[in-house]
Short mmCIF file of C-alpha atoms and ligand atoms in Angstrom, two decimals:
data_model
loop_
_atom_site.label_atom_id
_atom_site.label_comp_id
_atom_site.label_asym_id
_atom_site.label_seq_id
_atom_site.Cartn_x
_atom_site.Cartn_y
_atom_site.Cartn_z
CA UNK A 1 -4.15 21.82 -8.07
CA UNK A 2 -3.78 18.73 -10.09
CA UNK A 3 -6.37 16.61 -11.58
CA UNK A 4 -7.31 13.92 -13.77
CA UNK A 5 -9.74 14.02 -16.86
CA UNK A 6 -10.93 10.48 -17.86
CA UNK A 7 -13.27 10.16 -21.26
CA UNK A 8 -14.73 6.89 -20.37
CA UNK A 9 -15.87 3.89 -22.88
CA UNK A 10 -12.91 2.82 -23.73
CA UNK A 11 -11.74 -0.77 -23.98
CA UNK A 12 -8.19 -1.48 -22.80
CA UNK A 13 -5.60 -3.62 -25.03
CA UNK A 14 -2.00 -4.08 -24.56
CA UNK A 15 0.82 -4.54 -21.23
CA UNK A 16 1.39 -2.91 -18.40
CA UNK A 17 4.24 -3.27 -16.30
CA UNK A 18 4.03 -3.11 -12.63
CA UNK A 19 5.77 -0.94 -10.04
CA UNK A 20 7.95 -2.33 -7.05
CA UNK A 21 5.42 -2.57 -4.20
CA UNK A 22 4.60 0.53 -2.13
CA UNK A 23 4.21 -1.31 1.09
CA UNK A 24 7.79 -3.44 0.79
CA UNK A 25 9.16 -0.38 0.05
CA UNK A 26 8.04 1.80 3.08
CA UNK A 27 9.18 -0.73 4.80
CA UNK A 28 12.51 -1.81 3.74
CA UNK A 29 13.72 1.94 3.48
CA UNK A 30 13.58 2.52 6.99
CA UNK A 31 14.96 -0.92 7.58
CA UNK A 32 18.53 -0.02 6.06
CA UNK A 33 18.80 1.96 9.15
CA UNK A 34 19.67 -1.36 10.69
CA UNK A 35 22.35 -1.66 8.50
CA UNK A 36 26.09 -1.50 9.43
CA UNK A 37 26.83 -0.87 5.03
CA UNK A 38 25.63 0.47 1.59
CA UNK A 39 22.23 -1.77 0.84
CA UNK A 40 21.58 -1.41 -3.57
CA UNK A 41 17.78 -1.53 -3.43
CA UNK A 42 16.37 -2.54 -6.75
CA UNK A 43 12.41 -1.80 -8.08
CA UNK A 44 11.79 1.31 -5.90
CA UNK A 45 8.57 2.82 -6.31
CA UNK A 46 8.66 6.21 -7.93
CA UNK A 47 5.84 7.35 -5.40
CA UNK A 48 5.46 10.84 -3.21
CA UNK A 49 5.53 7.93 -0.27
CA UNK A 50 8.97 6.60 -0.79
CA UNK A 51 10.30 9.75 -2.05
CA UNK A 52 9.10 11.32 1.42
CA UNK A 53 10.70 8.25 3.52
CA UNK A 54 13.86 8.90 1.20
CA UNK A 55 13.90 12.66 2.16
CA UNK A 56 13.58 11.26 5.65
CA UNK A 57 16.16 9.49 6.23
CA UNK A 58 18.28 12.00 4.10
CA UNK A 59 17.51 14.76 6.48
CA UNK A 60 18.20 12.18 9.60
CA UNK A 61 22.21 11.87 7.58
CA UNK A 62 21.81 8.98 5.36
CA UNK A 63 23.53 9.10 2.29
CA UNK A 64 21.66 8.05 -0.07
CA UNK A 65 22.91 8.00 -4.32
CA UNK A 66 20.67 7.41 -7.35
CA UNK A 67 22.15 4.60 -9.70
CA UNK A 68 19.27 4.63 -11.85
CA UNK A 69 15.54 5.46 -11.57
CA UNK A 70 14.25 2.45 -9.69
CA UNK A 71 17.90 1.72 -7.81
CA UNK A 72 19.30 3.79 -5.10
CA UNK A 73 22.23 2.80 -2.69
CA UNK A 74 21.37 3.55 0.84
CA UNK A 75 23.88 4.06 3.60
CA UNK A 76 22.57 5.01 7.29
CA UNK A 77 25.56 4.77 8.90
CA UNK A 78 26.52 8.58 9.09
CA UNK A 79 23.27 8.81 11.31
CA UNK A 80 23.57 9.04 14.81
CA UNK A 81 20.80 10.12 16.25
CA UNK A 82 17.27 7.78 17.06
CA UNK A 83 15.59 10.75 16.31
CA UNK A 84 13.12 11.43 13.23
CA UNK A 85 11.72 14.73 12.12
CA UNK A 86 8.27 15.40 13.07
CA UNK A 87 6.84 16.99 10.64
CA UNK A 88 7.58 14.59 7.81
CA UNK A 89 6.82 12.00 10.19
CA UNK A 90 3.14 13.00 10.46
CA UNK A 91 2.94 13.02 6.64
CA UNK A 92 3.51 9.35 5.82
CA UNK A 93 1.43 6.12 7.56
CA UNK A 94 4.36 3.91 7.71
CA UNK A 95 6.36 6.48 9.59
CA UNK A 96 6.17 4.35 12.22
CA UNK A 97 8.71 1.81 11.01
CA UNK A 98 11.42 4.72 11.97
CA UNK A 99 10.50 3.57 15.46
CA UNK A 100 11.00 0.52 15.27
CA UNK A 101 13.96 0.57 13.10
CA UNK A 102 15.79 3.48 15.53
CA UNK A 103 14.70 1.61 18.80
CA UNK A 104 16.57 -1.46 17.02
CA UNK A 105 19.74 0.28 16.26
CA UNK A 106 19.89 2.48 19.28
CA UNK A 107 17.99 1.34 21.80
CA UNK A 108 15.60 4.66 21.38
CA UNK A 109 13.81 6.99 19.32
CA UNK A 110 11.63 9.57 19.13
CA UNK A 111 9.67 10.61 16.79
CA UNK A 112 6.17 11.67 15.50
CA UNK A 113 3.04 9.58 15.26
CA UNK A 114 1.93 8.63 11.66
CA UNK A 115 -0.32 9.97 9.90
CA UNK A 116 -1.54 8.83 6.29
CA UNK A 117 -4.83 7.52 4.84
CA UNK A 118 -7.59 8.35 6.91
CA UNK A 119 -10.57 5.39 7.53
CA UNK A 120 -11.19 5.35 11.03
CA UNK A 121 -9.31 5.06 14.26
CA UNK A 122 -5.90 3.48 13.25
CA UNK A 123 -3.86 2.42 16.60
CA UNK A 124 -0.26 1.19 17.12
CA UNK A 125 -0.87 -0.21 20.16
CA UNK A 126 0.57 -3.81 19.21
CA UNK A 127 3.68 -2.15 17.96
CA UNK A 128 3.90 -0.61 21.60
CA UNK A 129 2.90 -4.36 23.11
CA UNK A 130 6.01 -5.94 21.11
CA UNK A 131 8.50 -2.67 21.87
CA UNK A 132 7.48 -2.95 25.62
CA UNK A 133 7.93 -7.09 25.86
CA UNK A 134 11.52 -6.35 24.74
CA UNK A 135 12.45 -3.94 27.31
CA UNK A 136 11.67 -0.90 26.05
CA UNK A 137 9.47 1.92 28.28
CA UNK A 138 7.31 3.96 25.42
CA UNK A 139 5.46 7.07 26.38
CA UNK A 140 3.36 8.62 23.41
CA UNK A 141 2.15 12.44 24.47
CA UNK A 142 1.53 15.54 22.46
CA UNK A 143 1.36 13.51 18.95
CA UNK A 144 5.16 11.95 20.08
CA UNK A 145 6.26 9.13 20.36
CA UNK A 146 9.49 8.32 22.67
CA UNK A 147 10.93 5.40 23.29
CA UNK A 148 13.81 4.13 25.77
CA UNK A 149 15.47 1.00 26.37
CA UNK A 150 17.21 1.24 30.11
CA UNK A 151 20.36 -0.84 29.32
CA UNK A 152 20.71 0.21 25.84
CA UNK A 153 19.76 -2.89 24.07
CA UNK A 154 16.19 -4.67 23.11
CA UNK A 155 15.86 -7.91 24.63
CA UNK A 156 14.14 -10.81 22.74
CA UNK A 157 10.25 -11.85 23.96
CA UNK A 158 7.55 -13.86 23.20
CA UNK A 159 4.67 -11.09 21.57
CA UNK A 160 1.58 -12.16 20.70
CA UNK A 161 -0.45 -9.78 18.71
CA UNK A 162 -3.90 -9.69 19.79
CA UNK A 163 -4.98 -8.35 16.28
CA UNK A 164 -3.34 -9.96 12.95
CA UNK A 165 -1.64 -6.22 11.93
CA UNK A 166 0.67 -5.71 9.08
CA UNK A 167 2.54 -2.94 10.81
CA UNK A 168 3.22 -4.42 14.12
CA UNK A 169 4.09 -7.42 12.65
CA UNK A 170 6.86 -5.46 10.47
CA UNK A 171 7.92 -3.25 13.05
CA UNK A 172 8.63 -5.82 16.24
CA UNK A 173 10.52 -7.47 13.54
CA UNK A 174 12.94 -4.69 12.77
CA UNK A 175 13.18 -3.78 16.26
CA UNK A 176 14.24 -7.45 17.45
CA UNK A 177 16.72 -7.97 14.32
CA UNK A 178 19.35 -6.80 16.52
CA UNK A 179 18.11 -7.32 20.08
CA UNK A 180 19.43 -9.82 22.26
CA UNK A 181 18.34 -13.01 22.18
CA UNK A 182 15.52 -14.34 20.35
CA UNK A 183 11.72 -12.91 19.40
CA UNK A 184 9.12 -14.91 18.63
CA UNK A 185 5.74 -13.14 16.76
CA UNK A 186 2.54 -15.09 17.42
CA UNK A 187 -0.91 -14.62 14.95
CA UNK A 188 1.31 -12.36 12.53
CA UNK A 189 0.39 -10.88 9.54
CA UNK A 190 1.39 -12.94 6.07
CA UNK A 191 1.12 -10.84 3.47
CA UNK A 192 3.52 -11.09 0.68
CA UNK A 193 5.66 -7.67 2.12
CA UNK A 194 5.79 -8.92 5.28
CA UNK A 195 8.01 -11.98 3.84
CA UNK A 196 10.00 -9.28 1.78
CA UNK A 197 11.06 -7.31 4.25
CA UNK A 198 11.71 -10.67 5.98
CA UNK A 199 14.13 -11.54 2.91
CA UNK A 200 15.52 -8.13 2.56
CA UNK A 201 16.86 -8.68 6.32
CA UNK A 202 17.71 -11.45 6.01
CA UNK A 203 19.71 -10.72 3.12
CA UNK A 204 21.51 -8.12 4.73
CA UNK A 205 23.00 -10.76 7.57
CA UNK A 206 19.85 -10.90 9.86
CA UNK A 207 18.23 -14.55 10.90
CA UNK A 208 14.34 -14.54 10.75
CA UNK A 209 12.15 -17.77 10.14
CA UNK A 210 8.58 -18.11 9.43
CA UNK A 211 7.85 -14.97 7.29
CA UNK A 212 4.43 -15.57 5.62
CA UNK A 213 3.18 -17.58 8.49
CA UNK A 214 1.62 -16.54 11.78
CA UNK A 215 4.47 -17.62 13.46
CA UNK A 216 8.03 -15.87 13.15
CA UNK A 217 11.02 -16.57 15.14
CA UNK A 218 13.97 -13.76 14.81
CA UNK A 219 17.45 -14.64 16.63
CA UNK A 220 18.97 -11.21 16.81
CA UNK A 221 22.10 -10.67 15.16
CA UNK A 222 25.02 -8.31 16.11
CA UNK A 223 25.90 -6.75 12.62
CA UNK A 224 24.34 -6.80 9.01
CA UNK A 225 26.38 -5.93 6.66
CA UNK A 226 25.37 -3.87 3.22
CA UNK A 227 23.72 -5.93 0.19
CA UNK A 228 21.83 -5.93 -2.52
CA UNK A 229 18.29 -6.69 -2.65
CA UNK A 230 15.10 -6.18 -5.16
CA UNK A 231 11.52 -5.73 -3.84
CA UNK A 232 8.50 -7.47 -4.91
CA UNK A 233 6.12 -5.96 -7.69
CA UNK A 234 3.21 -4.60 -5.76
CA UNK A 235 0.15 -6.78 -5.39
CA UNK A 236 -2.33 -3.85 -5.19
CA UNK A 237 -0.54 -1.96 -7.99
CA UNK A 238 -1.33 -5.22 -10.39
CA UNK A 239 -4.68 -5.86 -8.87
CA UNK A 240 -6.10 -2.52 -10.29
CA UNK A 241 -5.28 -2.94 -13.45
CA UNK A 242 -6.82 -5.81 -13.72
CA UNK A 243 -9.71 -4.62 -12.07
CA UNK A 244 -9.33 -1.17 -14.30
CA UNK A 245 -9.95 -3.97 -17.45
CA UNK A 246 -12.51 -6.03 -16.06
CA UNK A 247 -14.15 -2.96 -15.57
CA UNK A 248 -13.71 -1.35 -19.02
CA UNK A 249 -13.21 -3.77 -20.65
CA UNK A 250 -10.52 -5.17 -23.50
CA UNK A 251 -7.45 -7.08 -23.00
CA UNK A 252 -4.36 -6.43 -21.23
CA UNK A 253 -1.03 -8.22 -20.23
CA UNK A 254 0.01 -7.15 -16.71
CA UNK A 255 3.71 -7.88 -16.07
CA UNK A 256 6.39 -7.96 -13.67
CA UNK A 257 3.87 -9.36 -11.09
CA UNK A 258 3.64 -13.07 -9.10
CA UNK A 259 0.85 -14.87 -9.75
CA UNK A 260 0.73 -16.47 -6.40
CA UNK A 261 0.11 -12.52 -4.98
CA UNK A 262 -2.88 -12.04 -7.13
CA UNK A 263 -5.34 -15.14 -6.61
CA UNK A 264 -7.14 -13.67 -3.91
CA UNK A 265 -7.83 -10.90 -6.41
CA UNK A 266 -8.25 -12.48 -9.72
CA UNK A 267 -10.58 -15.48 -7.98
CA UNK A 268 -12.80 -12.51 -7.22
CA UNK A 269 -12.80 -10.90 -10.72
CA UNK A 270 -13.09 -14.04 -12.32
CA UNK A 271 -16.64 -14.75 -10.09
CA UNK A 272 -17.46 -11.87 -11.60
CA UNK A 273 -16.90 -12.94 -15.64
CA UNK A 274 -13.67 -11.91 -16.38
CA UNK A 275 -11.26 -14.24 -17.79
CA UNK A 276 -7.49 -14.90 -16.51
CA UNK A 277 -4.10 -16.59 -17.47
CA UNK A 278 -1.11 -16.84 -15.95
CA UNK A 279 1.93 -16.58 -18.12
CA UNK A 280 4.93 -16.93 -15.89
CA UNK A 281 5.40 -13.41 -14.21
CA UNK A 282 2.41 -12.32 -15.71
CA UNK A 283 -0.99 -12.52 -15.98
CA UNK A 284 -3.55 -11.97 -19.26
CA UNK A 285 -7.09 -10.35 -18.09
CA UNK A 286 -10.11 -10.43 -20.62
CA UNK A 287 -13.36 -8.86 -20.05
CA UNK A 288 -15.81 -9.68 -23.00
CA UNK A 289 -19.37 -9.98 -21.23
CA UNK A 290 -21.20 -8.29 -18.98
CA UNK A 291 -19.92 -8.42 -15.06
CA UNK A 292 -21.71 -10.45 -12.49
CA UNK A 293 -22.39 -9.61 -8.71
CA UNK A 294 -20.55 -10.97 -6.70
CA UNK A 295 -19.66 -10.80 -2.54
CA UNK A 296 -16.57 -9.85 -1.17
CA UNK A 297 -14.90 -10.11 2.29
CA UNK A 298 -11.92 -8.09 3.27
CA UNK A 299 -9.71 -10.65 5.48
CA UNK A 300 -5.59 -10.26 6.22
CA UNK A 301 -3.34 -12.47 3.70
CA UNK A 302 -4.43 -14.56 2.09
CA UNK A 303 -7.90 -13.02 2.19
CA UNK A 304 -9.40 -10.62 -0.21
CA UNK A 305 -7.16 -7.29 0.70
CA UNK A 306 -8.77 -4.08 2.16
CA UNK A 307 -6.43 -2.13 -0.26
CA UNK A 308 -8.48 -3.58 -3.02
CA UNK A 309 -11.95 -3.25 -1.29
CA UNK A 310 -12.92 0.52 -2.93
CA UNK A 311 -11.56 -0.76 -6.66
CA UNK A 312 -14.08 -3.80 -6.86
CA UNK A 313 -16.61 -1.29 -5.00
CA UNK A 314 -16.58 0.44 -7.88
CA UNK A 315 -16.76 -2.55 -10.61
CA UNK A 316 -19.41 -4.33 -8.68
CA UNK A 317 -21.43 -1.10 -8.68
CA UNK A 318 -21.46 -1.56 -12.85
CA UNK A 319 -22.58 -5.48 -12.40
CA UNK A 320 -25.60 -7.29 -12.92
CA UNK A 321 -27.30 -8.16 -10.36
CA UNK A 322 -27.16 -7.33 -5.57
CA UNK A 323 -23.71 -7.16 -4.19
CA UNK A 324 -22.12 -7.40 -0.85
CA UNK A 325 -18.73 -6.00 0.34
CA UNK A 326 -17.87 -6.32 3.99
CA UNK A 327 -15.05 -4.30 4.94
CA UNK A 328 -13.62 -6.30 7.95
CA UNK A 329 -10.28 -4.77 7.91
CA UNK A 330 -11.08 -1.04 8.91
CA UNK A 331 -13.88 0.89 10.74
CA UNK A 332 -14.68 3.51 8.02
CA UNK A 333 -13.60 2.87 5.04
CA UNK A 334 -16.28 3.37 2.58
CA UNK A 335 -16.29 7.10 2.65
CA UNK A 336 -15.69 7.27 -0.76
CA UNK A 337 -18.92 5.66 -1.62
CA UNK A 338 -20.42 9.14 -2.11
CA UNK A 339 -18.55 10.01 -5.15
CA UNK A 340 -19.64 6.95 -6.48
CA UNK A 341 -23.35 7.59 -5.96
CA UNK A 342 -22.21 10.77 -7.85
CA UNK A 343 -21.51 8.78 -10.96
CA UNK A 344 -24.95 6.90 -10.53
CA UNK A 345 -24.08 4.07 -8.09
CA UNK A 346 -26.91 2.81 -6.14
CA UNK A 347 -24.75 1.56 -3.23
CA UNK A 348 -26.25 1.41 0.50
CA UNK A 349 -23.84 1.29 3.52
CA UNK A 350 -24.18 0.23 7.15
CA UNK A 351 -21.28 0.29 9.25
CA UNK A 352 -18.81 -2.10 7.88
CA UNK A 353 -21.30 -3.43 4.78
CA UNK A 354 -21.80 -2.13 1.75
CA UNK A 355 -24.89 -3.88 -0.56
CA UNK A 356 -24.78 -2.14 -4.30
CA UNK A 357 -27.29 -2.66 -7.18
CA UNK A 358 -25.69 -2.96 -9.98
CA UNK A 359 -26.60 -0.17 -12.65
CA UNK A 360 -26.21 -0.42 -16.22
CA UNK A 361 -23.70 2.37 -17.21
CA UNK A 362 -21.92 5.20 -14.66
CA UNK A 363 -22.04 8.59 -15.56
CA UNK A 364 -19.15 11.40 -15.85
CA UNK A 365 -19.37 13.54 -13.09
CA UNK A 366 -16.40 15.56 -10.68
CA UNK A 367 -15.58 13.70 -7.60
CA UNK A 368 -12.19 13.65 -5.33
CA UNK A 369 -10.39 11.02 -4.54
CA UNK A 370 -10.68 10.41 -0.46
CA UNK A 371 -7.73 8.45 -0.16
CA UNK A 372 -5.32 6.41 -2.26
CA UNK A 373 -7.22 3.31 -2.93
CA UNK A 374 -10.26 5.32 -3.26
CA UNK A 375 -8.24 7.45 -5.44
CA UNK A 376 -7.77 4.35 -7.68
CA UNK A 377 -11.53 3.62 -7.23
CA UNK A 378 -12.62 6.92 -8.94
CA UNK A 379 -10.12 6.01 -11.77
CA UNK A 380 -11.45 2.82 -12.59
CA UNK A 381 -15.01 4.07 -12.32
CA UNK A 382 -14.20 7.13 -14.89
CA UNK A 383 -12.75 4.53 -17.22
CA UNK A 384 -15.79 3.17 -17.68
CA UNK A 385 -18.69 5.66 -17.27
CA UNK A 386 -19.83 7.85 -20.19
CA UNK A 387 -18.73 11.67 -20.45
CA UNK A 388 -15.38 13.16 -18.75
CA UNK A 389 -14.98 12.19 -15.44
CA UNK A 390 -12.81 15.26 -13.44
CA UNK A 391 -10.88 13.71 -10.65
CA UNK A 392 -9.56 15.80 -7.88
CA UNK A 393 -7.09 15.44 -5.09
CA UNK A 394 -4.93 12.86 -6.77
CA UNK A 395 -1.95 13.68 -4.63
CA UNK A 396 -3.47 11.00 -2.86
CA UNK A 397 -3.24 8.53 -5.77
CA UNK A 398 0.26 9.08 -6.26
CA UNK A 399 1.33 8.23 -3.23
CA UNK A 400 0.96 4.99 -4.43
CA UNK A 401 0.63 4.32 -7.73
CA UNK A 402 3.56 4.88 -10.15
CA UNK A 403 3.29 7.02 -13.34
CA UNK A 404 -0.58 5.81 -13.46
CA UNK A 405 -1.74 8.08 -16.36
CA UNK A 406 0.88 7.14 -17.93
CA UNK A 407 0.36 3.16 -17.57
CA UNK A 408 -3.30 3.61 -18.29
CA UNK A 409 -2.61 6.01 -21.65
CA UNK A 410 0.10 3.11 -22.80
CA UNK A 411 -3.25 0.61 -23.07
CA UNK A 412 -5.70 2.94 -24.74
CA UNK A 413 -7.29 4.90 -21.67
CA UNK A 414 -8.01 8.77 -22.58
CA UNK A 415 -6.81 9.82 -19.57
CA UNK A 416 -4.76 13.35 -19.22
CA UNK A 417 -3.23 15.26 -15.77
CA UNK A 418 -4.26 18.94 -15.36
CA UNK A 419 -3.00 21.83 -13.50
CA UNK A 420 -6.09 24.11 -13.01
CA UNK A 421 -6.33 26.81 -10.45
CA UNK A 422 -9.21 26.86 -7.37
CA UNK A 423 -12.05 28.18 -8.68
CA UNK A 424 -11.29 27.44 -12.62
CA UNK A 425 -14.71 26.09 -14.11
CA UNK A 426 -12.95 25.40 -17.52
CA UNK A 427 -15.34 22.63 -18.76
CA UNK A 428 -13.78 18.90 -19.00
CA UNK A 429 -14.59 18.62 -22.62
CA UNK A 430 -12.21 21.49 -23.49
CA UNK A 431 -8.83 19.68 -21.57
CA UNK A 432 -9.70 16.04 -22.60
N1 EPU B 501 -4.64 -2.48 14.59
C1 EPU B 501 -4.79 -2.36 15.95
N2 EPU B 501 -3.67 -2.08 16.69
C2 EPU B 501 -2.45 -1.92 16.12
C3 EPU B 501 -2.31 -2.05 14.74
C4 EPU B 501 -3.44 -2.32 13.99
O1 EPU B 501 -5.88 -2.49 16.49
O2 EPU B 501 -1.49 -1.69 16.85
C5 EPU B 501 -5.83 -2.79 13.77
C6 EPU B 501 -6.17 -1.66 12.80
O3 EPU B 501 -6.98 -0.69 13.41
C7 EPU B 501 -6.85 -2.41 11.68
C8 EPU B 501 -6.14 -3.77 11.67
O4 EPU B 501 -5.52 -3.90 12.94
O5 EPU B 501 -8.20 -2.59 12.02
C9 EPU B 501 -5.10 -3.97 10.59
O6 EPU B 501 -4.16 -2.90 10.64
P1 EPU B 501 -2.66 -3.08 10.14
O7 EPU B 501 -1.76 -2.77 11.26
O8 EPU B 501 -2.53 -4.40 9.45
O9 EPU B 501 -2.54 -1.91 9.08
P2 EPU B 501 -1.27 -0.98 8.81
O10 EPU B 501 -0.04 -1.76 9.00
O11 EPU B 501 -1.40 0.31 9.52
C10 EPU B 501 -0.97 -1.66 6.33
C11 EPU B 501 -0.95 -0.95 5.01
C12 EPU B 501 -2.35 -0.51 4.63
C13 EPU B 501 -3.29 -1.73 4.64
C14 EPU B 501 -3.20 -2.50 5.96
C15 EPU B 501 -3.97 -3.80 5.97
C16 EPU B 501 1.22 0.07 5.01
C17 EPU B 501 2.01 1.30 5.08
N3 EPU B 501 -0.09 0.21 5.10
O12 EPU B 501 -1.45 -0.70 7.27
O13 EPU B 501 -2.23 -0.03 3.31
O14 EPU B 501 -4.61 -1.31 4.45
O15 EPU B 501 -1.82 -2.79 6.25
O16 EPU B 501 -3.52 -4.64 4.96
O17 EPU B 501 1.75 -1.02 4.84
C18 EPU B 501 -2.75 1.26 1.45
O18 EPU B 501 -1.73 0.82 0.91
O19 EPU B 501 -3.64 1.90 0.84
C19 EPU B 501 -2.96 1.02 2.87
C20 EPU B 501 -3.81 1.73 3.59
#
């Protein structure tokens, strides 16, 4: 069993660079499956998540080659099946995007449903409503999902998406890269990897217009050929740090990162007293006086994101003064709130609201991380309470975040990974 052991109190100074975004990356993986070549992918994620999709789509027949750490060549043309396997399926969230991506190539697939983070019901039932408008029949029984296109080939549609989702809007588009014809998504999703997937496609010989908006038109193409292409930094990735410092405090350069990605974040952090500049592809956070209350709204792009809604959770729970967080994204996710009231939060939640009191200084205690993002929560919150905060089930965190002790240690954080068996009460003081 791994864990974390944070000392808290400690300021943060110096740079941290970020990681190739996790959600681009789950993304565009699966979408060299399309691919009729070798695509050079640049600013991979070293995460469990892409390693998993990697291990995928190796066991599926890709061949796949290393050219450096954050580089690999990918080439899915020695697979010939539109089937994924099940178990590793289940393991990842953004599974799913083997559907679409198989369906797109070979007019089926079967596979498992996703699993992932769990807050709450999470359907695909608009990724069915796009897969169906183009032709194909989709049954989904005993955890499976198998899809069929009589005729062998996807046929463009008109798909509105009743709800603005990220994955539907991702996965309609790799299915109708190829189809016949052309597919037009109406109220999709914007966020910045929907439009770098978008680019990677397109890059690769596809035709899609209107990535970032709510309305994208895809003329399917017969062939993409191989290519090279370099994904985005990750939004969320750079958005904790910079909550990690407004929360403890200091000053720290966050690069490899654009700007544009971030305001939605830093607006919110700078509400709260923290100071930022942008410096090309980077951006400077300060955090000198106390943190203010604030209120925050989870929305789609270019709202505040859900993926950030636990890390300011846990800053706004050190601020002066009421708070509100409305989590308008997901049913349930503020499950994590009670290893926060652990550490001293006073934090109330009803259904999809949280309202937090502000308390003068967190205190060490052990809590798990629930999830990824919460994960990250419980991070930031140990950097800044006093004692040794003992964090368990990261496995969680890094599916997502790259080398994070690591970053964190490079700007000052006392922050160590242990191995410890079930059951070993060592006390935190004596591994910190
Ligand atoms: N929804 C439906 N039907 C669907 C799809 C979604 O009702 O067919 C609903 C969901 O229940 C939710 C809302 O629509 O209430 C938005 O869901 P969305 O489809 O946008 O989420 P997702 O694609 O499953 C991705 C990210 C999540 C992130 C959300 C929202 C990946 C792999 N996951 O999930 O990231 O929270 O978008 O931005 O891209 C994370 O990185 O920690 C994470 C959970």
């Amino acid at each position: 069993m791994t864990e974390y052991i944070i000392r808290g109190g400690k300021p943060l100074y110096g740079e941290i660079e970020i990681s190739g975004a996790k959600n681009a990356a789950v993304a565009i993986i699966p979408a060299a499956l399309l691919v009729d070549g070798v695509c050079r992918i640049e600013n991979i994620p070293q995460i469990s998540d892409v390693t998993l999709f990697l291990n995928i789509l190796k066991t599926m027949g890709a061949d796949i080659r290393t050219v450096n750490k954050h580089t690999m060549d990918i080439d899915c043309r020695g697979i010939n099946a539109g089937e994924g396997p099940s178990e590793m399926m289940r393991a990842i969230r953004a599974s799913y995007y083997l559907i679409g991506a198989m369906l797109g190539r070979f007019g089926h697939a079967r596979g498992a449903m996703p699993g992932g983070c769990d807050f709450g019901v999470r359907p695909i039932d608009q990724h069915i409503k796009g897969f169906k408008a183009m032709g194909a029949e989709v049954d989904v029984m005993d955890g499976m999902i198998i899809a069929d296109t009589p005729g062998g080939r996807l046929k463009g549609a008109n798909i509105y998406l009743d709800v603005v989702s990220v994955g539907a809007t991702m996965n309609i588009m790799l299915a109708a890269v190829k189809a016949e014809g052309k597919t037009v998504i109406e109220n999709a999703a914007k966020e910045p990897h929907i439009v770098d997937l978008a680019n990677f496609l397109n890059s690769m010989g596809a035709d899609i217009k209107g990535a970032g908006t709510s309305v994208i038109k895809i003329n399917g193409v017969d062939h993409m050929n191989g290519g090279f292409y370099s994904i985005i930094p990750d939004q969320i990735e750079a958005g904790t740090y910079l909550a990690a410092v407004a929360g403890a405090g200091g000053e720290v350069v966050v690069k490899n990162v654009i700007p544009k990605h971030l305001e939605c974040i830093t607006a919110k952090l700078e509400e709260m007293g923290a100071e930022i500049e942008e410096r090309g592809d980077a951006v400077l956070v300060r955090r000198t006086k106390p943190l203010r209350s604030t209120n925050v709204k989870t929305m789609p792009y270019p709202g505040f994101p859900t993926d950030m809604q636990p890390q300011i959770t846990a800053l706004l729970a050190m601020a002066q003064g009421t708070s509100m967080v409305t989590e308008d994204v997901w049913d349930d996710r503020f499950r994590y709130v009670s290893q926060l009231s652990r550490m001293g939060a006073n934090i109330h939640v009803d259904g999809k609201i949280a309202v937090i009191q502000g308390v003068e200084q967190l205190k060490a205690a052990p809590v798990r991380a629930c999830d990824l993002r919460a994960g990250a929560a419980m991070v930031i919150a140990g950097l800044c309470a006093e004692g040794n905060t003992r964090i368990e089930d990261v496995h969680y965190i890094e599916r997502g975040y790259e080398n994070i002790v690591e970053k964190l240690r490079g700007v000052g954080a006392d922050i160590v990974c242990v191995s410890s068996e079930p059951g070993d009460d060592k006390p935190a003081e004596a591994l910190a």
